């Protein structure tokens, strides 16, 4: 055997060993991730591609939904990954880590000896990401603010100026993406800082030259020989000083001070009076508007600001009067077209002093109500809450089928009378509720009760013209009856008549004995249903019909005391009074 043959055999043998070693290395590494590879601290080295994906997904599961925290100045903000359209691309991340089969010696060598810390590959929805950064910018961005002085309880309070911030949206996008998945620590945003124009010297100067003197005493405004004083504590909530261009600017919130001006200027001015409607000798009369002379509001604020920093003895300013027109002119009131009675109704009531008080008070409050076209009448809004301060007293109301005393009892007489006047005026019924028990002095089925604040009487002025509500009240005297008439004036549109069905679905009252100390005897009243019709006619011809059904409950006959024949019971512990049902002596219904 020659040397060349020997060399060939040796070379062939060496190549065979190399092939075996190479094959063994390929078999060992396969598709495994390089040995020292990590992603956000999660070791993936030596894992197959599938195992690496599973481990990465599980290891980052909680972090993938954590809000991305970012910081600008001293403030921290949070961006939800879903809102920013950010998700982890697991396949691309594992591929970047070096997973996957390859015959490349370099790949095999890297799998056996290499591996790095790999950054996750983030998939982005560009539209959502842009919107999320714009939302973040609205939270971060703020203009520089100048120093200000406000006043609390007539004491000047200094507020220093503050830098402004402006977010770099492009850099913010990079910051948000780099912060996903979040590790819980905020990443700094790149912002530009804007400085206020005035320095601290300006606000210090404002404090000394204006703020402190402004609260030193009252200011006086004069109109001719009349005057009004305004105290520091009254002006303080509306006064502000703002540093500007090395100086300062004082301002007063005139809108905030208007209630004070209106009260304090009463002796200095004559307010305008709106035109309205009146009924004189049974005829409509337009009461003309009267223009007024009021303190010129555009002159008041400058006058006050000028004298506020002055010393005692110089804190006075003269202000003029300005012509002020009424809001409702005579022409506008005339154009409402209130000229005739559209509908009216009268009810009677027996004497009880609480009725005189409550029905009369409600009638006076309703009288003179003027509604423009498409305005709503609300009895609760016009009459107000039934309180002693509002002119009402205790009277009978129906509660749970029983007559009990409460403030405002009897106001339903005003509601029923007004409802019927609106009914016959042809106005739109918006809300009305009949009494739960029939009261025979009211037109059956066609009546209304009210209770503050939930049960109201409402109707809409859909006549196309203005309407004026007039009430005529006559108090009842002992042994006699009082009356309430409601007239609705306007331009008559419809001729209204009413109809009703037979009473149906009769419900019998029960009989009870009540041993409660506050028991009041009550006569029985049967319950029933009835349907009410409203017929609309023009020129003698019926045009349309409306209807509604009224349901009355039965009211029990109530005796005060134990049931006859019932042995007395001495309770060992206090308890609620018992009530039983069958027959007994006659009782009478209390006045209502």
Coordinates of N, CA and C in Angstrom, one line a residue, residues 32 113 208 241 266 454 539 548 553:
X32 N -33.8 23.1 19.3 CA -33.7 23.7 20.6 C -33.2 25.1 20.6
X113 N -23.5 26.3 22.4 CA -22.6 27.1 23.3 C -23.2 28.6 23.5
X208 N -48.5 92.9 47.6 CA -48.2 94.1 48.4 C -49.0 95.3 48.0
X241 N -56.2 87.8 41.3 CA -55.1 88.6 40.7 C -54.2 87.6 39.9
X266 N -80.9 97.8 45.4 CA -82.3 98.0 45.4 C -82.7 99.5 45.6
X454 N -94.2 64.1 44.2 CA -94.3 63.1 43.1 C -95.6 63.1 42.3
X539 N -117.4 74.4 15.2 CA -118.5 74.8 14.3 C -119.7 73.8 14.4
X548 N -110.4 58.4 29.2 CA -109.5 57.8 30.2 C -110.4 57.1 31.2
X553 N -110.8 52.9 44.7 CA -110.8 51.8 45.7 C -111.9 52.0 46.6

